[in-house]
mmCIF file of C-alpha atoms in Angstrom:
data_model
loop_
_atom_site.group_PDB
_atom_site.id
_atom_site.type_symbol
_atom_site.label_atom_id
_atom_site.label_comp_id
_atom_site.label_asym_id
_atom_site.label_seq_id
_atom_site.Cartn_x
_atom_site.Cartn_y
_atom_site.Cartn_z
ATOM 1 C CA UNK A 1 -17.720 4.244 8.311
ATOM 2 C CA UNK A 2 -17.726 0.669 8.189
ATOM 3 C CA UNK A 3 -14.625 -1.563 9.062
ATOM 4 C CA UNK A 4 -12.803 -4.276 8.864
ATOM 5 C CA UNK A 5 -12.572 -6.149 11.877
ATOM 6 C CA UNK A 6 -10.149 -8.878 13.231
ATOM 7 C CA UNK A 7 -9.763 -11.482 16.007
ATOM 8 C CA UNK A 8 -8.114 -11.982 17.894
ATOM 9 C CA UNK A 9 -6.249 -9.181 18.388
ATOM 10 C CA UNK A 10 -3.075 -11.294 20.167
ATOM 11 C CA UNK A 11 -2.564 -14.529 19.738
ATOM 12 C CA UNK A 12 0.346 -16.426 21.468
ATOM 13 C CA UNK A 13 0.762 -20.136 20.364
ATOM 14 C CA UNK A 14 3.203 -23.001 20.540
ATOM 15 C CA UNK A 15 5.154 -23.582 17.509
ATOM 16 C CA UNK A 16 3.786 -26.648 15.775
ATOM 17 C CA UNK A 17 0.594 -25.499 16.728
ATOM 18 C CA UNK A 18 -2.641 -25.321 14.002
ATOM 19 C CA UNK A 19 -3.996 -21.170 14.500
ATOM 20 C CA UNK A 20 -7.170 -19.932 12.593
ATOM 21 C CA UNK A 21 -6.961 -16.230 12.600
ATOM 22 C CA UNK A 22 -10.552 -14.582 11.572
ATOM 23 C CA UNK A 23 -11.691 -11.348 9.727
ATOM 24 C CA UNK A 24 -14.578 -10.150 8.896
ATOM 25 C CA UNK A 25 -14.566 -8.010 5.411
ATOM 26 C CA UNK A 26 -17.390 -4.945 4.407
ATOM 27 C CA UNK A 27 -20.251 -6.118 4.004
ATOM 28 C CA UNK A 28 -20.503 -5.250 0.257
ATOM 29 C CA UNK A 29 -16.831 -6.013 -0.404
ATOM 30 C CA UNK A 30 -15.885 -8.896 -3.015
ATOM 31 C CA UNK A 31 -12.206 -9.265 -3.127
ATOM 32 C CA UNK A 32 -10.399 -10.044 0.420
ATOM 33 C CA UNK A 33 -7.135 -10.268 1.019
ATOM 34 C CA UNK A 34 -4.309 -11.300 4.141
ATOM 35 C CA UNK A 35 -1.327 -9.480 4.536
ATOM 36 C CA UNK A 36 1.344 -9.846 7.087
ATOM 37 C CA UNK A 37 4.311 -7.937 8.549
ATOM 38 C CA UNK A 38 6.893 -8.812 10.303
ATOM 39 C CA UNK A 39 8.594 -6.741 12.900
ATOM 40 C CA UNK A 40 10.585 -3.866 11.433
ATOM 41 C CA UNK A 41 9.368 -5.064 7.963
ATOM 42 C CA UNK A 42 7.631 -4.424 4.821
ATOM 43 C CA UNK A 43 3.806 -5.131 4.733
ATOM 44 C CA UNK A 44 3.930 -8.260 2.468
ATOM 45 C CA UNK A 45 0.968 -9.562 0.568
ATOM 46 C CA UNK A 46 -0.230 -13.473 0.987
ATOM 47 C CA UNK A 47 -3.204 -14.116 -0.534
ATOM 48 C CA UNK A 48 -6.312 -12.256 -2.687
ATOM 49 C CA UNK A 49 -9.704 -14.680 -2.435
ATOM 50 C CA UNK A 50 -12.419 -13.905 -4.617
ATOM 51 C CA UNK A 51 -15.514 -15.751 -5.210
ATOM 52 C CA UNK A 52 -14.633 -18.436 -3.063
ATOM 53 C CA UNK A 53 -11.420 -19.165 -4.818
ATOM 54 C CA UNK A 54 -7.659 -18.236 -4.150
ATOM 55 C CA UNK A 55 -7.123 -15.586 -6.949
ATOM 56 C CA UNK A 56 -2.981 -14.871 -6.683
ATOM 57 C CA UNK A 57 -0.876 -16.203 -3.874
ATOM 58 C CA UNK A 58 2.690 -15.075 -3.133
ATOM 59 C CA UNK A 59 5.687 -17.553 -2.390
ATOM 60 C CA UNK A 60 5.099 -16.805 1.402
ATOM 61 C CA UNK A 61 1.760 -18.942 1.312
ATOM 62 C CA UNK A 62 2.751 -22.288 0.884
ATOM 63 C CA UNK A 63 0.948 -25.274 2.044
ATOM 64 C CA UNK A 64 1.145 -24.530 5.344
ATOM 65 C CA UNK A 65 -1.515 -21.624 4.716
ATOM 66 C CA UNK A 66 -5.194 -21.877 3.548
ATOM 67 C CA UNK A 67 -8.313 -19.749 3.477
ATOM 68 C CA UNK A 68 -11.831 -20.214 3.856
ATOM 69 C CA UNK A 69 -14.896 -17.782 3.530
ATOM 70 C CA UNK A 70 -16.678 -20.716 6.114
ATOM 71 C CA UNK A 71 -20.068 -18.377 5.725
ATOM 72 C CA UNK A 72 -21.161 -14.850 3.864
ATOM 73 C CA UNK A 73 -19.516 -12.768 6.560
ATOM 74 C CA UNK A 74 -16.057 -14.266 7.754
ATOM 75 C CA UNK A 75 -12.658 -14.609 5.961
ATOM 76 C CA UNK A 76 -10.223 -16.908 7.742
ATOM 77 C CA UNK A 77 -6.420 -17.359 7.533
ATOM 78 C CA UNK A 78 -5.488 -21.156 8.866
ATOM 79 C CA UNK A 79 -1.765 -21.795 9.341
ATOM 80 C CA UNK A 80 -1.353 -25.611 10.075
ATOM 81 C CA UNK A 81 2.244 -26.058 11.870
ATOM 82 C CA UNK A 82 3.145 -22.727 13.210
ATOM 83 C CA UNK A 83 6.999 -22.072 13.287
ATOM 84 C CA UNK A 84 9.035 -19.557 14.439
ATOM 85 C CA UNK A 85 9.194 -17.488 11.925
ATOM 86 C CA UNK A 86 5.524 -17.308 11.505
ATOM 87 C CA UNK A 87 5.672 -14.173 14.255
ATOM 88 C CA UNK A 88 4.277 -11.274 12.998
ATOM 89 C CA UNK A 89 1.486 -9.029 12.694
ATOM 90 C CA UNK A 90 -1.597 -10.179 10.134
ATOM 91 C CA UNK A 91 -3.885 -8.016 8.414
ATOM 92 C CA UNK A 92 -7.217 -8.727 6.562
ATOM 93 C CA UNK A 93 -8.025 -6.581 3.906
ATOM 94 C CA UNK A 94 -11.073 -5.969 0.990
ATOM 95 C CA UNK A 95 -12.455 -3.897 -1.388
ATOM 96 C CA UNK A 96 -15.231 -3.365 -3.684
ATOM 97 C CA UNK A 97 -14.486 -3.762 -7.048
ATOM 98 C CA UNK A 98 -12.243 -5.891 -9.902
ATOM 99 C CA UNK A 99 -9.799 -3.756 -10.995
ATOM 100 C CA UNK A 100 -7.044 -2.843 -9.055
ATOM 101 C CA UNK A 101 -7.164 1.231 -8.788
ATOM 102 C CA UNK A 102 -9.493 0.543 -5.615
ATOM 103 C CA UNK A 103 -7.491 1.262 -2.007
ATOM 104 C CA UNK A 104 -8.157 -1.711 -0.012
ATOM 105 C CA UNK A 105 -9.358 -1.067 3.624
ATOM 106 C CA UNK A 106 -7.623 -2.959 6.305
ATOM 107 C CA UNK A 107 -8.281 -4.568 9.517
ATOM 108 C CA UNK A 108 -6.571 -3.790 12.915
ATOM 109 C CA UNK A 109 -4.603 -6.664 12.457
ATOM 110 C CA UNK A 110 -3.771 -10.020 14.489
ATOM 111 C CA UNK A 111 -0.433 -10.006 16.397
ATOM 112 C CA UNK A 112 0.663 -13.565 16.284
ATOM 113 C CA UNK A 113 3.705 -15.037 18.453
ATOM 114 C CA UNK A 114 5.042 -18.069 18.082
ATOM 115 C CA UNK A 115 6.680 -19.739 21.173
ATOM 116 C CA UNK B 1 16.243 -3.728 -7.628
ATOM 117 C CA UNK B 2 13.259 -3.567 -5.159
ATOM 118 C CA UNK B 3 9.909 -4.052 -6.418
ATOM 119 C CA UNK B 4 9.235 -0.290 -4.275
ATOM 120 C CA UNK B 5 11.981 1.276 -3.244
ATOM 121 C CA UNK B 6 11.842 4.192 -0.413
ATOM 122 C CA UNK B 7 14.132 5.890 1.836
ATOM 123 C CA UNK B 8 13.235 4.875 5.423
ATOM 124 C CA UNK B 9 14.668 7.938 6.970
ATOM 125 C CA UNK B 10 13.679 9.291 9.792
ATOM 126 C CA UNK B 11 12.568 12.912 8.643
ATOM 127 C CA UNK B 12 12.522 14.995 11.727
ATOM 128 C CA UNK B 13 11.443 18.255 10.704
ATOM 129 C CA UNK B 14 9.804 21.238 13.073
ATOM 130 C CA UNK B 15 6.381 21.968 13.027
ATOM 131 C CA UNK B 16 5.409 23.793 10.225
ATOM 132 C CA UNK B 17 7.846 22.353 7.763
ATOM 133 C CA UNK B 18 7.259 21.363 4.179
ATOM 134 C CA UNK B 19 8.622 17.904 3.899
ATOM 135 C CA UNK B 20 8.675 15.389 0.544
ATOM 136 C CA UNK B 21 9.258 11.842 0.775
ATOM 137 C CA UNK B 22 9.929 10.333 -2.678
ATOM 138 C CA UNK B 23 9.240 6.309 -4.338
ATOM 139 C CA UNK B 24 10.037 4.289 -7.176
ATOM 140 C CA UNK B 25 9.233 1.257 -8.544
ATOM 141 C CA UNK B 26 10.242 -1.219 -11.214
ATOM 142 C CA UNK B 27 7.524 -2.775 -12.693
ATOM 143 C CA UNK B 28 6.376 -0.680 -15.829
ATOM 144 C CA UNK B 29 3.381 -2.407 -15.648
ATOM 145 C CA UNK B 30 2.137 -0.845 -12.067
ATOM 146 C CA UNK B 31 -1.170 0.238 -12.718
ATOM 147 C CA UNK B 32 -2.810 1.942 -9.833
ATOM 148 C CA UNK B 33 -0.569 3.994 -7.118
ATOM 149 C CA UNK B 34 -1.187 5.217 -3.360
ATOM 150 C CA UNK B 35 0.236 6.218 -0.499
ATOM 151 C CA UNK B 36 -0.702 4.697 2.893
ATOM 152 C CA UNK B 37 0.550 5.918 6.464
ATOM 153 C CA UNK B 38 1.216 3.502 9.258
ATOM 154 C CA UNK B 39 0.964 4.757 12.708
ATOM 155 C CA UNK B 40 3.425 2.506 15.276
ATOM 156 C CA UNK B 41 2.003 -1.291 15.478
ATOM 157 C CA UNK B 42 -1.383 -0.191 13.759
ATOM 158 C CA UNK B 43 -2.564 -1.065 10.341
ATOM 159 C CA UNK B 44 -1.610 0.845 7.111
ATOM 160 C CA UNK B 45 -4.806 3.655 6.396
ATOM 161 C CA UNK B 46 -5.176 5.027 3.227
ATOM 162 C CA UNK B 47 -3.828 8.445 2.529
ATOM 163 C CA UNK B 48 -4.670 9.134 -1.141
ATOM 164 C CA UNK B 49 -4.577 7.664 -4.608
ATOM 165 C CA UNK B 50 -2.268 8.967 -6.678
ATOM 166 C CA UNK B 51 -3.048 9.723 -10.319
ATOM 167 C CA UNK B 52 -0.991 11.010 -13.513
ATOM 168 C CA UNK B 53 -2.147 14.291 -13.051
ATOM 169 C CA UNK B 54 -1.082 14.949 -9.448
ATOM 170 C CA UNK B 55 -3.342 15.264 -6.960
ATOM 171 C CA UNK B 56 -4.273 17.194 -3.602
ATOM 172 C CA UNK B 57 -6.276 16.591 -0.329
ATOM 173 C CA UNK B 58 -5.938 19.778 1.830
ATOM 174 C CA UNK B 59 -1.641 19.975 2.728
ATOM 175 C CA UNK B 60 -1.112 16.769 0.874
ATOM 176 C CA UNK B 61 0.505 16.576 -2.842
ATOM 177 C CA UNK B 62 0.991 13.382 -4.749
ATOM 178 C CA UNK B 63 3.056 12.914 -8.272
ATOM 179 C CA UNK B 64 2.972 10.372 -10.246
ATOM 180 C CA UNK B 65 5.658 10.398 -12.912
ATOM 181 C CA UNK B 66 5.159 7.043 -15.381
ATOM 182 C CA UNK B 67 8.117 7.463 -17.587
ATOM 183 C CA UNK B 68 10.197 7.541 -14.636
ATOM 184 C CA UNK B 69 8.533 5.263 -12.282
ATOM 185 C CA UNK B 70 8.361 7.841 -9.700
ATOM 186 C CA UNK B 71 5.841 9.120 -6.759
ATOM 187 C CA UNK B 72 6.099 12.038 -4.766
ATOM 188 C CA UNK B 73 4.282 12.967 -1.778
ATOM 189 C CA UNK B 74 4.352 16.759 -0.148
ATOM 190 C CA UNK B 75 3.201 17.283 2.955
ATOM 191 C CA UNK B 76 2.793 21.065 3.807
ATOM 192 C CA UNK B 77 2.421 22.953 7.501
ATOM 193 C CA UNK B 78 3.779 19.438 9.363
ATOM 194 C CA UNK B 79 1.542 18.767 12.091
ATOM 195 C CA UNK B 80 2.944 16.841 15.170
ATOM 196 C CA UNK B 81 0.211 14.365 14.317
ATOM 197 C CA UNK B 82 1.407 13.767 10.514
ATOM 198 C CA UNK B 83 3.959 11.658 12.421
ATOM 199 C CA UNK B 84 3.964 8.206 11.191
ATOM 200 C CA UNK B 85 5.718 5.945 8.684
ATOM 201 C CA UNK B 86 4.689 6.384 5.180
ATOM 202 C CA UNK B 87 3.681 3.634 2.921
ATOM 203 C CA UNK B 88 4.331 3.993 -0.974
ATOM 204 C CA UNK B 89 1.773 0.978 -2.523
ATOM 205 C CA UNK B 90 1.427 0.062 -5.952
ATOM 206 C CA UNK B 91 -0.758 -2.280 -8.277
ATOM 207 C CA UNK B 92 0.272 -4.214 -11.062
ATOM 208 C CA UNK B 93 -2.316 -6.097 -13.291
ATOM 209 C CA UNK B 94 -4.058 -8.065 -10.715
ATOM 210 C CA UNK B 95 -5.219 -6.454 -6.882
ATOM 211 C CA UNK B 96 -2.483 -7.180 -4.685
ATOM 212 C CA UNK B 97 -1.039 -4.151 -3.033
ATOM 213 C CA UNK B 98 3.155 -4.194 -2.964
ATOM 214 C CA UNK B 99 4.160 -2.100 -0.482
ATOM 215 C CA UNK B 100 7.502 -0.312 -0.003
ATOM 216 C CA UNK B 101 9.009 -0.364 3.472
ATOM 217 C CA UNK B 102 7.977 2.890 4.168
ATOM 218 C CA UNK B 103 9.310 6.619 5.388
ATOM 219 C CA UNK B 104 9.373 7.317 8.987
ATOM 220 C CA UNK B 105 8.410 11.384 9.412
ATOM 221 C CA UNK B 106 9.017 12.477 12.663
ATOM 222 C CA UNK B 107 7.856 15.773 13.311
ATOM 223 C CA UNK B 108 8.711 17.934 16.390
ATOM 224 C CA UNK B 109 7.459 21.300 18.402
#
C-alpha cells in the first residue's frame, strides 16, 4: 500500500534556528496537509496546500511557517525562528480528492525538539 | 465548548470485553466523520468512516447521530492489540481534519 513518508524522523535544533521538515505525499494525491502534536495533546491541523497554493491555514501557522511543493514529489514545512514551543511531533498528510469525506493518510511523522 | 469533545479515559477492560467510547461535536456544519486510532508516539491510522447509517468492519461499530452531534464507536471481543488511543475526527466544509484529544483503551489478559 503506498505511504506517506517523512524526514527526518528526529530533528533536534537550536531555538532561533530556520528547520525544513520534508514529506513526500501519494503519488496520485492532490490535497496535502501538516499537522502537528504536541506532547500529551490534540493532533492540531496547520495547513491544507492544494495546487500549489495555501488553501486554509489555522491561527497556529503564522508567519513564521511556510510551505513549498519545491518539485512534483515533495511537500515541505519551513519554520524560520524555531522557539520553544515549537517542540512537537509533525505529520504530513494527503488525499485524493476535493471534498472532504476522504480519510487523509498520514506520514510517520517528524519529532522536532527545540533546544 | 470544544470543537470535539471526548472522554480521555483510560478504559481498561479484560480481554474479551465489549467497550464504547462516545464523541461530540459542535459544529452543525461537520460534514464527513471518522475515527482514527493512535498507537503511543506513532501517527493517527484510519479506523473507519463513519456514515448516518452506522457502519461495521468486522468487531467495529460506528454511529453517527446528526441531530445530536454524536459518534459512537463499539468495539467487540477486545483484543490486547485494540490497545491504543482513539481519535474522533471530523470535517466541516473545507478538508481539514479536527481531531478530538482522543480515548485511551487499555485492554488487559
Amino acid at each position: 500500500e503506498p505511504e506517506v513518508t517523512q524526514t527526518p524522523s528526529h530533528q533536534v535544533t537550536q531555538m532561533g534556528q530556520e528547520v525544513i521538515l520534508r514529506c513526500v505525499p501519494i503519488s496520485n494525491h492532490l490535497y496535502f496537509y501538516w499537522y502537528r502534536q504536541i506532547l500529551g495533546q490534540k493532533v492540531e491541523f496547520l495547513v491544507s496546500f492544494y495546487n500549489n497554493e495555501i488553501s486554509e491555514k489555522s491561527e497556529i501557522f503564522d508567519d513564521q511557517f511556510s510551505v513549498e511543493r519545491p518539485d512534483g514529489s515533495n511537500f515541505t514545512l519551513k519554520i524560520r525562528s524555531t522557539k520553544l514551543e515549537d517542540s512537537a511531533m509533525y505529520f504530513c498528510a494527503s488525499d485524493r480528492d476535493r471534498g472532504s469525506n476522504q480519510p487523509q493518510h498520514f506520514g510517520d511523522g517528524t519529532r522536532l525538539s527545540i533546544l | 465548548r470544544k470543537e470535539v469533545e471526548q472522554d480521555p479515559g483510560p478504559f481498561n477492560v479484560p480481554e474479551g470485553a465489549t467497550v464504547a467510547f462516545n464523541c461530540t461535536y459542535s459544529n452543525s456544519a461537520s460534514q464527513s466523520f471518522f475515527w482514527y486510532r493512535q498507537d503511543c508516539r506513532k501517527e493517527p491510522k484510519l479506523l473507519m468512516s463513519v456514515y448516518s447509517s452506522g457502519n461495521e468492519d468486522g468487531r467495529f461499530t460506528a454511529q453517527l447521530n446528526r441531530a445530536s452531534q454524536y459518534i459512537s464507536l463499539l468495539i467487540r471481543d477486545s483484543k490486547l492489540s485494540d490497545s491504543a488511543t482513539y481519535l474522533c475526527v471530523v470535517t466541516g466544509g473545507g478538508n481539514k481534519l479536527t481531531f478530538g484529544t482522543g480515548t485511551q483503551l487499555k485492554v488487559e489478559l
